[in-house]
Amino acid sequence: MAIASINPATCETLKVFEPLSAEGLEQKLALAAATFRTYRGTSFAERAQWLNNAARILTDEKQQFGRIMTLEMGKTLASAVAEAEKCAWACRYYAEHGAQHLADETIATNATRSFVRYQPIGPVLAVMPWNFPFWQVFRFAAPALMAGNVGLLKHSSNVPQCALAIEEILCRAGFPHGAFQALLIGSRETAGVLADDRIAAATLTGSEPAGRSVASQCGERIKKTVLELGGSDPFIVTPSANLDEAIAAAVKARTINNGQSCIAAKRFIVADDVYDEFTRRFVAAMKALKIGDPMAPDTEVGPLATAAIRDELHAQVERAVAAGASVALGGHKIDGPGYFYEPTVLEGVPRDSAVFREEFFGPVAMLFRARDAAEAIELANDSPFGLGSSVWTRDAAEQARFIDEIEAGAVFVNGMVASDPRLPFGGVKRSGYGRELGVFGIREFVNIKTVWSK
């Protein structure tokens, strides 16, 4: 079956690609294995130079790469250009700090010399999603390549041009032929790649079912995996919060990437004392958002990536209403070409309904009341997910309590959750395991070797 690139704003088919044949896939796997045998011997200085070259390409041609992202998955052009710039930041970060993160660590024992050495493990398969089609890949590729591994990318089938563009960027940057390759294959072929003995490990960013599938396949073969899965992040607002800042951040946090982000705020838990004012102003701000052509500079919300994603989002809204929720804003598909959905605000989603525990992957917000900090924490933790969280309070004691008691991979205090190359990124519970970015990210796919010498 052909792999198609479709513009979600117009439904136009942009390009069609033939998937790799069995012979072509075997050639790429063989090349990855052969390249690793020599690439692992390159120096940190060489890898850093290539990463810096990639950063320059990303920066110099950010408009072109942003346009590819916007055409394939519908994010606004401004956010797509910013994504290319962020990828350059990740490349520069690991170019500067990678050698330090992987330097030998001396440990005092009864030996004459004992230390830990970090060494690459081999070809790593990255199964990546469409929502941040450059960033999700580079936050894996930059540390993996700096560590001396080689990468194979199985990107989402609706962003093939992004996948090929990333491969080209890293090739132009100077990385050896075969150090990073895009695989235009389907899910059936992905299972075969995971089973191949030449693949040392896998990383996946995506849905819970996809994570379960990859983890189980790798588990059968004792292969390391890192999973970054879904999220239903809480956004807690207390009486002491700066409401102007909190509301502005809440709108951005719910509609970033057209609402299609794992770390987008999705459950807004607001203290009784400020609930009515927050809700009135939040709904008004969501209603005022400019929806339209993602290429237009004034557009704030573009289309969802596919018709299936839009239809599932609408079905979730309908299930929430059927369960007893009320619609404060929106709740409808937008007529016309493209996969557009109205910014939507739901109140009173029952905690015993199935939809309460689901992730809304689009511009739909759920609002909840909380009597106090204890109930806010209870609501925040009443979720199968645990990726990020945002809390808004100027009370130091409350800040400390939220940081300690919220079950999530990240707590942002008086700020919107965001990924940063300097900080570890990942979740708990069904949001996955392992970490990307920071020092922890570059150490995920290495052999942590103990050396003891008398």
CSV table of C-alpha atoms in Angstrom, one decimal:
chain,number,residue,atom,x,y,z
A,1,MET,CA,0.0,0.0,0.0
A,2,ALA,CA,1.4,3.4,-1.0
A,3,ILE,CA,2.3,6.0,1.7
A,4,ALA,CA,0.5,9.2,1.1
A,5,SER,CA,1.3,12.8,2.2
A,6,ILE,CA,-2.1,14.6,2.6
A,7,ASN,CA,-2.6,18.3,3.5
A,8,PRO,CA,-5.1,18.2,6.4
A,9,ALA,CA,-6.1,21.8,5.7
A,10,THR,CA,-7.3,21.1,2.2
A,11,CYS,CA,-7.5,17.2,2.0
A,12,GLU,CA,-5.2,17.5,-1.1
A,13,THR,CA,-2.9,14.6,-1.7
A,14,LEU,CA,0.6,16.1,-2.0
A,15,LYS,CA,2.8,13.2,-2.7
A,16,VAL,CA,2.6,9.4,-2.8
A,17,PHE,CA,5.5,7.2,-1.9
A,18,GLU,CA,6.0,3.5,-2.5
A,19,PRO,CA,7.0,1.6,0.7
A,20,LEU,CA,10.3,-0.1,1.0
A,21,SER,CA,10.4,-3.6,-0.6
A,22,ALA,CA,11.6,-6.5,1.5
A,23,GLU,CA,14.9,-6.3,-0.4
A,24,GLY,CA,15.2,-2.5,0.2
A,25,LEU,CA,14.5,-2.9,3.9
A,26,GLU,CA,17.1,-5.7,4.2
A,27,GLN,CA,19.7,-3.4,2.5
A,28,LYS,CA,19.0,-0.7,5.1
A,29,LEU,CA,19.3,-3.0,8.0
A,30,ALA,CA,22.5,-4.4,6.7
A,31,LEU,CA,23.9,-0.9,6.2
A,32,ALA,CA,22.9,0.2,9.7
A,33,ALA,CA,24.7,-2.8,11.2
A,34,ALA,CA,27.8,-2.3,9.1
A,35,THR,CA,27.9,1.4,9.7
A,36,PHE,CA,27.7,0.9,13.5
A,37,ARG,CA,30.8,-1.2,13.5
A,38,THR,CA,32.9,1.8,12.3
A,39,TYR,CA,30.7,4.7,13.6
A,40,ARG,CA,31.1,3.6,17.2
A,41,GLY,CA,34.8,4.3,16.8
A,42,THR,CA,34.3,8.0,15.8
A,43,SER,CA,35.3,10.6,18.4
A,44,PHE,CA,33.0,12.8,20.4
A,45,ALA,CA,34.6,15.8,18.6
A,46,GLU,CA,33.6,14.4,15.2
A,47,ARG,CA,30.0,13.7,16.3
A,48,ALA,CA,29.7,17.1,17.9
A,49,GLN,CA,30.8,18.7,14.6
A,50,TRP,CA,28.2,16.8,12.6
A,51,LEU,CA,25.5,17.8,15.1
A,52,ASN,CA,26.5,21.4,14.9
A,53,ASN,CA,26.4,21.2,11.1
A,54,ALA,CA,22.8,19.8,11.4
A,55,ALA,CA,21.9,22.7,13.7
A,56,ARG,CA,23.1,25.2,11.1
A,57,ILE,CA,21.1,23.5,8.4
A,58,LEU,CA,18.0,23.5,10.5
A,59,THR,CA,18.4,27.1,11.4
A,60,ASP,CA,19.3,28.3,7.9
A,61,GLU,CA,16.4,26.4,6.2
A,62,LYS,CA,13.8,26.6,9.0
A,63,GLN,CA,11.2,28.2,6.8
A,64,GLN,CA,11.5,25.4,4.3
A,65,PHE,CA,11.3,22.7,6.9
A,66,GLY,CA,8.5,24.5,8.7
A,67,ARG,CA,6.5,24.5,5.5
A,68,ILE,CA,6.9,20.7,5.1
A,69,MET,CA,5.6,20.1,8.6
A,70,THR,CA,2.6,22.4,8.1
A,71,LEU,CA,1.7,20.9,4.8
A,72,GLU,CA,1.8,17.4,6.1
A,73,MET,CA,0.2,17.6,9.6
A,74,GLY,CA,-1.4,21.0,9.8
A,75,LYS,CA,0.4,22.8,12.6
A,76,THR,CA,0.7,26.6,12.2
A,77,LEU,CA,3.7,27.7,10.1
A,78,ALA,CA,5.0,29.8,13.0
A,79,SER,CA,5.0,26.9,15.3
A,80,ALA,CA,6.6,24.6,12.7
A,81,VAL,CA,9.4,27.1,12.1
A,82,ALA,CA,9.9,27.3,15.9
A,83,GLU,CA,10.0,23.5,16.0
A,84,ALA,CA,12.9,23.4,13.5
A,85,GLU,CA,14.7,26.0,15.7
A,86,LYS,CA,14.2,23.8,18.7
A,87,CYS,CA,15.6,20.8,16.9
A,88,ALA,CA,18.7,22.9,16.2
A,89,TRP,CA,18.9,23.7,20.0
A,90,ALA,CA,18.9,19.9,20.8
A,91,CYS,CA,21.7,19.3,18.4
A,92,ARG,CA,23.8,22.1,19.8
A,93,TYR,CA,23.1,21.0,23.4
A,94,TYR,CA,24.3,17.4,22.8
A,95,ALA,CA,27.2,18.6,20.7
A,96,GLU,CA,28.3,20.8,23.7
A,97,HIS,CA,27.5,18.5,26.6
A,98,GLY,CA,27.4,14.9,25.2
A,99,ALA,CA,31.0,14.1,25.9
A,100,GLN,CA,30.7,15.3,29.4
A,101,HIS,CA,27.5,13.3,30.0
A,102,LEU,CA,29.3,10.1,28.8
A,103,ALA,CA,32.7,10.6,30.3
A,104,ASP,CA,34.1,7.9,32.5
A,105,GLU,CA,33.1,8.1,36.1
A,106,THR,CA,35.6,7.0,38.7
A,107,ILE,CA,34.2,5.2,41.8
A,108,ALA,CA,36.3,4.5,44.8
A,109,THR,CA,36.4,0.8,45.7
A,110,ASN,CA,39.1,-1.6,47.0
A,111,ALA,CA,40.4,-1.9,43.5
A,112,THR,CA,43.4,0.0,42.2
A,113,ARG,CA,41.1,1.5,39.7
A,114,SER,CA,37.4,1.2,39.2
A,115,PHE,CA,35.1,3.3,37.0
A,116,VAL,CA,32.0,3.3,34.9
A,117,ARG,CA,32.2,3.6,31.1
A,118,TYR,CA,29.3,4.5,28.8
A,119,GLN,CA,29.4,2.7,25.4
A,120,PRO,CA,26.9,2.6,22.5
A,121,ILE,CA,24.9,-0.5,22.0
A,122,GLY,CA,24.0,-0.5,18.2
A,123,PRO,CA,21.3,0.3,15.8
A,124,VAL,CA,18.2,1.7,17.6
A,125,LEU,CA,14.8,1.8,15.9
A,126,ALA,CA,12.7,4.9,16.6
A,127,VAL,CA,9.0,4.6,16.0
A,128,MET,CA,7.8,8.2,15.9
A,129,PRO,CA,4.5,10.1,15.7
A,130,TRP,CA,3.2,12.8,13.4
A,131,ASN,CA,2.3,15.6,15.9
A,132,PHE,CA,5.8,17.0,16.3
A,133,PRO,CA,7.3,15.4,13.2
A,134,PHE,CA,10.8,16.9,13.5
A,135,TRP,CA,11.2,17.5,17.3
A,136,GLN,CA,10.2,14.0,18.3
A,137,VAL,CA,12.8,12.6,16.0
A,138,PHE,CA,15.6,14.9,16.9
A,139,ARG,CA,15.2,14.6,20.6
A,140,PHE,CA,16.0,10.9,20.0
A,141,ALA,CA,18.5,11.3,17.2
A,142,ALA,CA,20.8,13.9,18.7
A,143,PRO,CA,21.6,12.0,21.9
A,144,ALA,CA,21.6,8.6,20.2
A,145,LEU,CA,24.1,9.7,17.5
A,146,MET,CA,26.2,11.6,20.0
A,147,ALA,CA,26.4,8.4,22.1
A,148,GLY,CA,27.8,6.5,19.1
A,149,ASN,CA,24.6,4.6,18.1
A,150,VAL,CA,23.1,4.6,14.7
A,151,GLY,CA,19.4,5.3,14.1
A,152,LEU,CA,16.6,3.8,12.0
A,153,LEU,CA,13.4,5.9,11.8
A,154,LYS,CA,9.9,4.4,11.3
A,155,HIS,CA,7.9,7.6,11.1
A,156,SER,CA,4.2,8.0,11.1
A,157,SER,CA,2.8,7.2,7.7
A,158,ASN,CA,1.2,10.6,7.2
A,159,VAL,CA,4.5,12.5,7.4
A,160,PRO,CA,6.8,10.8,4.9
A,161,GLN,CA,8.3,14.0,3.6
A,162,CYS,CA,9.3,15.0,7.1
A,163,ALA,CA,11.0,11.6,7.6
A,164,LEU,CA,13.0,11.9,4.4
A,165,ALA,CA,13.9,15.5,5.1
A,166,ILE,CA,15.4,14.6,8.5
A,167,GLU,CA,17.5,11.8,6.9
A,168,GLU,CA,18.8,14.3,4.3
A,169,ILE,CA,19.6,16.9,7.0
A,170,LEU,CA,21.8,14.4,8.9
A,171,CYS,CA,23.4,13.2,5.7
A,172,ARG,CA,24.3,16.7,4.6
A,173,ALA,CA,25.6,17.4,8.1
A,174,GLY,CA,28.4,14.9,7.5
A,175,PHE,CA,27.2,11.8,9.5
A,176,PRO,CA,28.5,8.6,7.8
A,177,HIS,CA,26.3,7.0,5.2
A,178,GLY,CA,23.9,4.7,7.1
A,179,ALA,CA,24.2,6.4,10.5
A,180,PHE,CA,20.6,7.5,10.3
A,181,GLN,CA,18.0,6.1,7.8
A,182,ALA,CA,14.3,6.7,7.3
A,183,LEU,CA,12.3,3.5,6.7
A,184,LEU,CA,9.1,4.0,4.7
A,185,ILE,CA,7.3,0.9,5.9
A,186,GLY,CA,4.0,-0.1,7.5
A,187,SER,CA,3.3,-1.5,11.0
A,188,ARG,CA,3.5,-5.1,9.7
A,189,GLU,CA,7.0,-4.5,8.5
A,190,THR,CA,7.9,-2.7,11.8
A,191,ALA,CA,7.3,-5.9,13.8
A,192,GLY,CA,9.8,-7.7,11.6
A,193,VAL,CA,12.4,-4.9,12.2
A,194,LEU,CA,11.9,-5.1,15.9
A,195,ALA,CA,12.5,-8.9,15.8
A,196,ASP,CA,15.7,-8.5,13.7
A,197,ASP,CA,18.8,-9.4,15.8
A,198,ARG,CA,20.6,-6.4,14.3
A,199,ILE,CA,18.3,-4.0,16.1
A,200,ALA,CA,19.6,-3.5,19.6
A,201,ALA,CA,16.8,-1.4,21.1
A,202,ALA,CA,13.7,0.7,20.3
A,203,THR,CA,12.1,3.9,21.3
A,204,LEU,CA,8.5,4.9,20.7
A,205,THR,CA,6.5,8.1,21.1
A,206,GLY,CA,2.9,7.5,20.5
A,207,SER,CA,-0.3,5.9,21.8
A,208,GLU,CA,-0.7,3.5,24.6
A,209,PRO,CA,-1.7,0.6,22.3
A,210,ALA,CA,1.4,1.2,20.1
A,211,GLY,CA,3.6,1.4,23.2
A,212,ARG,CA,2.2,-1.9,24.5
A,213,SER,CA,2.8,-3.6,21.1
A,214,VAL,CA,6.4,-2.4,20.8
A,215,ALA,CA,7.2,-3.2,24.4
A,216,SER,CA,5.8,-6.7,24.2
A,217,GLN,CA,7.7,-7.5,21.0
A,218,CYS,CA,11.0,-6.2,22.4
A,219,GLY,CA,10.3,-7.8,25.8
A,220,GLU,CA,10.1,-11.2,24.1
A,221,ARG,CA,13.6,-10.6,22.7
A,222,ILE,CA,15.1,-8.9,25.8
A,223,LYS,CA,15.6,-5.6,24.0
A,224,LYS,CA,15.7,-2.2,25.8
A,225,THR,CA,12.8,0.2,25.1
A,226,VAL,CA,11.9,3.7,26.0
A,227,LEU,CA,8.2,4.7,25.8
A,228,GLU,CA,6.7,8.2,25.8
A,229,LEU,CA,3.0,7.6,25.5
A,230,GLY,CA,-0.2,9.6,26.1
A,231,GLY,CA,-1.0,12.2,28.7
A,232,SER,CA,-4.0,13.9,30.3
A,233,ASP,CA,-2.1,16.6,32.1
A,234,PRO,CA,-3.7,18.5,34.9
A,235,PHE,CA,-3.6,22.2,35.1
A,236,ILE,CA,-4.3,23.3,38.7
A,237,VAL,CA,-5.3,26.9,39.5
A,238,THR,CA,-5.5,27.9,43.2
A,239,PRO,CA,-6.9,31.1,44.8
A,240,SER,CA,-3.5,32.7,45.1
A,241,ALA,CA,-2.7,32.2,41.4
A,242,ASN,CA,-2.1,35.2,39.1
A,243,LEU,CA,-5.3,34.7,37.0
A,244,ASP,CA,-4.1,36.8,34.1
A,245,GLU,CA,-1.0,34.7,33.6
A,246,ALA,CA,-2.8,31.4,34.4
A,247,ILE,CA,-5.6,32.0,31.8
A,248,ALA,CA,-3.3,33.1,29.1
A,249,ALA,CA,-1.1,30.0,29.7
A,250,ALA,CA,-4.2,27.7,29.9
A,251,VAL,CA,-5.4,28.7,26.5
A,252,LYS,CA,-2.0,28.2,24.9
A,253,ALA,CA,-1.4,25.0,26.9
A,254,ARG,CA,-4.7,23.5,25.6
A,255,THR,CA,-4.4,24.6,21.9
A,256,ILE,CA,-0.7,24.2,21.3
A,257,ASN,CA,-0.1,22.2,18.1
A,258,ASN,CA,-3.9,22.5,17.5
A,259,GLY,CA,-4.4,20.6,20.8
A,260,GLN,CA,-2.4,17.6,19.6
A,261,SER,CA,0.3,17.3,22.2
A,262,CYS,CA,0.9,14.7,24.8
A,263,ILE,CA,1.9,17.4,27.3
A,264,ALA,CA,-0.9,19.8,26.4
A,265,ALA,CA,-3.0,20.7,29.5
A,266,LYS,CA,-6.2,18.8,29.2
A,267,ARG,CA,-7.8,18.7,32.7
A,268,PHE,CA,-8.2,22.1,34.3
A,269,ILE,CA,-8.7,21.8,38.0
A,270,VAL,CA,-9.8,25.1,39.5
A,271,ALA,CA,-10.4,26.1,43.1
A,272,ASP,CA,-14.0,27.0,44.0
A,273,ASP,CA,-13.1,30.5,44.9
A,274,VAL,CA,-11.9,31.4,41.4
A,275,TYR,CA,-13.7,28.8,39.3
A,276,ASP,CA,-16.4,31.1,38.0
A,277,GLU,CA,-14.1,33.9,37.0
A,278,PHE,CA,-11.5,31.5,35.5
A,279,THR,CA,-14.2,29.7,33.5
A,280,ARG,CA,-15.8,32.9,32.1
A,281,ARG,CA,-12.5,34.3,31.0
A,282,PHE,CA,-11.1,31.0,29.7
A,283,VAL,CA,-14.2,30.3,27.6
A,284,ALA,CA,-14.1,33.8,26.2
A,285,ALA,CA,-10.4,33.5,25.3
A,286,MET,CA,-10.9,30.1,23.6
A,287,LYS,CA,-13.9,31.5,21.6
A,288,ALA,CA,-11.8,34.4,20.4
A,289,LEU,CA,-9.1,32.1,18.8
A,290,LYS,CA,-8.5,32.5,15.1
A,291,ILE,CA,-9.1,29.2,13.3
A,292,GLY,CA,-8.0,28.8,9.7
A,293,ASP,CA,-5.3,28.2,7.2
A,294,PRO,CA,-2.2,27.1,9.1
A,295,MET,CA,0.0,28.9,6.6
A,296,ALA,CA,-1.6,32.3,7.5
A,297,PRO,CA,0.4,34.3,10.0
A,298,ASP,CA,-2.6,35.2,12.1
A,299,THR,CA,-4.0,31.7,12.5
A,300,GLU,CA,-3.9,30.4,16.0
A,301,VAL,CA,-5.6,27.0,15.5
A,302,GLY,CA,-5.2,24.9,12.4
A,303,PRO,CA,-6.8,21.6,11.4
A,304,LEU,CA,-6.3,18.2,13.1
A,305,ALA,CA,-3.9,15.9,11.3
A,306,THR,CA,-6.4,13.4,9.9
A,307,ALA,CA,-10.1,12.9,9.4
A,308,ALA,CA,-9.9,9.9,11.8
A,309,ILE,CA,-8.4,12.0,14.6
A,310,ARG,CA,-11.1,14.6,14.2
A,311,ASP,CA,-13.9,12.0,14.1
A,312,GLU,CA,-12.6,10.3,17.2
A,313,LEU,CA,-12.3,13.6,19.1
A,314,HIS,CA,-15.9,14.4,18.2
A,315,ALA,CA,-17.1,11.0,19.3
A,316,GLN,CA,-15.3,11.6,22.7
A,317,VAL,CA,-17.2,14.9,23.1
A,318,GLU,CA,-20.5,13.2,22.3
A,319,ARG,CA,-19.7,10.4,24.8
A,320,ALA,CA,-18.9,13.0,27.5
A,321,VAL,CA,-22.2,14.8,26.9
A,322,ALA,CA,-24.1,11.5,27.0
A,323,ALA,CA,-22.5,10.7,30.3
A,324,GLY,CA,-23.7,14.0,31.8
A,325,ALA,CA,-21.1,16.7,30.9
A,326,SER,CA,-22.2,20.2,29.7
A,327,VAL,CA,-20.7,22.1,26.7
A,328,ALA,CA,-19.6,25.6,27.7
A,329,LEU,CA,-18.2,26.2,24.2
A,330,GLY,CA,-17.9,24.5,20.8
A,331,GLY,CA,-18.4,20.8,20.5
A,332,HIS,CA,-18.7,20.6,16.7
A,333,LYS,CA,-16.8,19.8,13.5
A,334,ILE,CA,-16.3,22.8,11.3
A,335,ASP,CA,-17.9,22.4,7.8
A,336,GLY,CA,-15.8,22.8,4.7
A,337,PRO,CA,-12.5,21.3,3.5
A,338,GLY,CA,-10.0,20.2,6.0
A,339,TYR,CA,-10.1,18.5,9.3
A,340,PHE,CA,-11.0,21.4,11.6
A,341,TYR,CA,-12.7,21.2,15.0
A,342,GLU,CA,-14.0,24.0,17.2
A,343,PRO,CA,-12.2,24.9,20.4
A,344,THR,CA,-14.3,23.2,23.0
A,345,VAL,CA,-14.8,23.5,26.7
A,346,LEU,CA,-16.6,20.8,28.7
A,347,GLU,CA,-17.8,21.1,32.3
A,348,GLY,CA,-18.9,18.4,34.8
A,349,VAL,CA,-17.5,15.3,33.1
A,350,PRO,CA,-18.4,12.6,35.6
A,351,ARG,CA,-15.5,10.9,37.2
A,352,ASP,CA,-17.2,7.5,36.8
A,353,SER,CA,-17.5,7.9,33.0
A,354,ALA,CA,-15.1,6.1,30.7
A,355,VAL,CA,-14.3,9.4,28.9
A,356,PHE,CA,-13.0,10.9,32.2
A,357,ARG,CA,-9.9,8.6,31.8
A,358,GLU,CA,-9.3,9.2,28.2
A,359,GLU,CA,-6.9,11.6,26.5
A,360,PHE,CA,-8.5,14.3,24.3
A,361,PHE,CA,-6.1,14.8,21.3
A,362,GLY,CA,-7.4,18.1,20.0
A,363,PRO,CA,-8.6,21.5,21.2
A,364,VAL,CA,-11.0,20.2,23.9
A,365,ALA,CA,-10.7,21.2,27.6
A,366,MET,CA,-12.3,19.6,30.6
A,367,LEU,CA,-13.0,21.8,33.6
A,368,PHE,CA,-13.3,20.6,37.2
A,369,ARG,CA,-13.9,22.3,40.6
A,370,ALA,CA,-11.8,21.6,43.6
A,371,ARG,CA,-12.6,22.6,47.2
A,372,ASP,CA,-8.9,22.7,48.3
A,373,ALA,CA,-5.4,21.6,47.4
A,374,ALA,CA,-6.1,18.1,48.7
A,375,GLU,CA,-9.0,17.6,46.3
A,376,ALA,CA,-7.1,19.1,43.5
A,377,ILE,CA,-4.3,16.6,44.0
A,378,GLU,CA,-6.8,13.8,44.2
A,379,LEU,CA,-8.3,14.8,40.9
A,380,ALA,CA,-5.0,15.3,39.3
A,381,ASN,CA,-3.8,11.8,40.3
A,382,ASP,CA,-7.1,10.1,39.3
A,383,SER,CA,-5.8,9.3,35.9
A,384,PRO,CA,-4.1,6.3,34.2
A,385,PHE,CA,-1.6,8.8,32.8
A,386,GLY,CA,1.2,10.7,34.5
A,387,LEU,CA,3.2,12.7,32.0
A,388,GLY,CA,3.3,16.4,32.9
A,389,SER,CA,1.4,18.8,35.2
A,390,SER,CA,1.1,22.5,35.7
A,391,VAL,CA,0.2,24.2,39.0
A,392,TRP,CA,-0.5,27.9,39.6
A,393,THR,CA,-0.1,29.1,43.1
A,394,ARG,CA,2.0,31.8,44.8
A,395,ASP,CA,1.8,30.0,48.1
A,396,ALA,CA,5.2,28.3,48.9
A,397,ALA,CA,3.7,25.6,51.1
A,398,GLU,CA,1.2,24.7,48.3
A,399,GLN,CA,4.0,24.6,45.7
A,400,ALA,CA,6.0,22.2,47.8
A,401,ARG,CA,3.0,20.0,48.4
A,402,PHE,CA,2.0,19.8,44.7
A,403,ILE,CA,5.6,19.1,43.7
A,404,ASP,CA,5.8,16.2,46.2
A,405,GLU,CA,2.3,14.6,45.7
A,406,ILE,CA,1.4,14.9,42.0
A,407,GLU,CA,2.1,11.7,40.2
A,408,ALA,CA,3.7,12.8,37.0
A,409,GLY,CA,7.1,12.9,35.2
A,410,ALA,CA,7.1,16.7,35.5
A,411,VAL,CA,5.6,19.4,37.6
A,412,PHE,CA,5.8,23.0,36.3
A,413,VAL,CA,5.0,25.7,38.8
A,414,ASN,CA,3.4,28.9,37.4
A,415,GLY,CA,4.4,27.9,33.9
A,416,MET,CA,3.2,25.8,31.0
A,417,VAL,CA,4.7,22.3,30.6
A,418,ALA,CA,7.3,22.2,27.9
A,419,SER,CA,10.2,19.9,26.8
A,420,ASP,CA,13.7,21.3,27.1
A,421,PRO,CA,17.0,19.6,25.9
A,422,ARG,CA,18.5,20.3,29.3
A,423,LEU,CA,15.9,18.5,31.3
A,424,PRO,CA,14.8,14.8,31.4
A,425,PHE,CA,11.4,14.2,29.7
A,426,GLY,CA,9.1,11.2,30.3
A,427,GLY,CA,6.2,9.9,32.4
A,428,VAL,CA,4.9,7.4,34.9
A,429,LYS,CA,1.9,5.0,34.9
A,430,ARG,CA,0.5,4.5,31.4
A,431,SER,CA,2.4,7.5,30.1
A,432,GLY,CA,5.4,5.2,29.6
A,433,TYR,CA,8.9,4.7,31.1
A,434,GLY,CA,12.4,5.8,30.5
A,435,ARG,CA,13.6,9.3,29.8
A,436,GLU,CA,14.5,11.4,26.8
A,437,LEU,CA,16.7,14.6,26.9
A,438,GLY,CA,19.2,15.8,29.4
A,439,VAL,CA,21.9,13.6,30.8
A,440,PHE,CA,19.4,10.8,31.4
A,441,GLY,CA,18.3,10.7,27.8
A,442,ILE,CA,21.7,10.2,26.4
A,443,ARG,CA,22.3,7.3,28.8
A,444,GLU,CA,19.2,5.3,27.9
A,445,PHE,CA,20.8,3.5,25.0
A,446,VAL,CA,24.3,2.8,26.2
A,447,ASN,CA,26.0,-0.1,27.9
A,448,ILE,CA,26.8,1.2,31.5
A,449,LYS,CA,30.0,-0.8,31.8
A,450,THR,CA,31.7,-1.5,35.2
A,451,VAL,CA,35.4,-1.6,35.0
A,452,TRP,CA,37.4,-3.0,38.0
A,453,SER,CA,41.2,-3.3,37.9
A,454,LYS,CA,43.5,-4.5,40.7
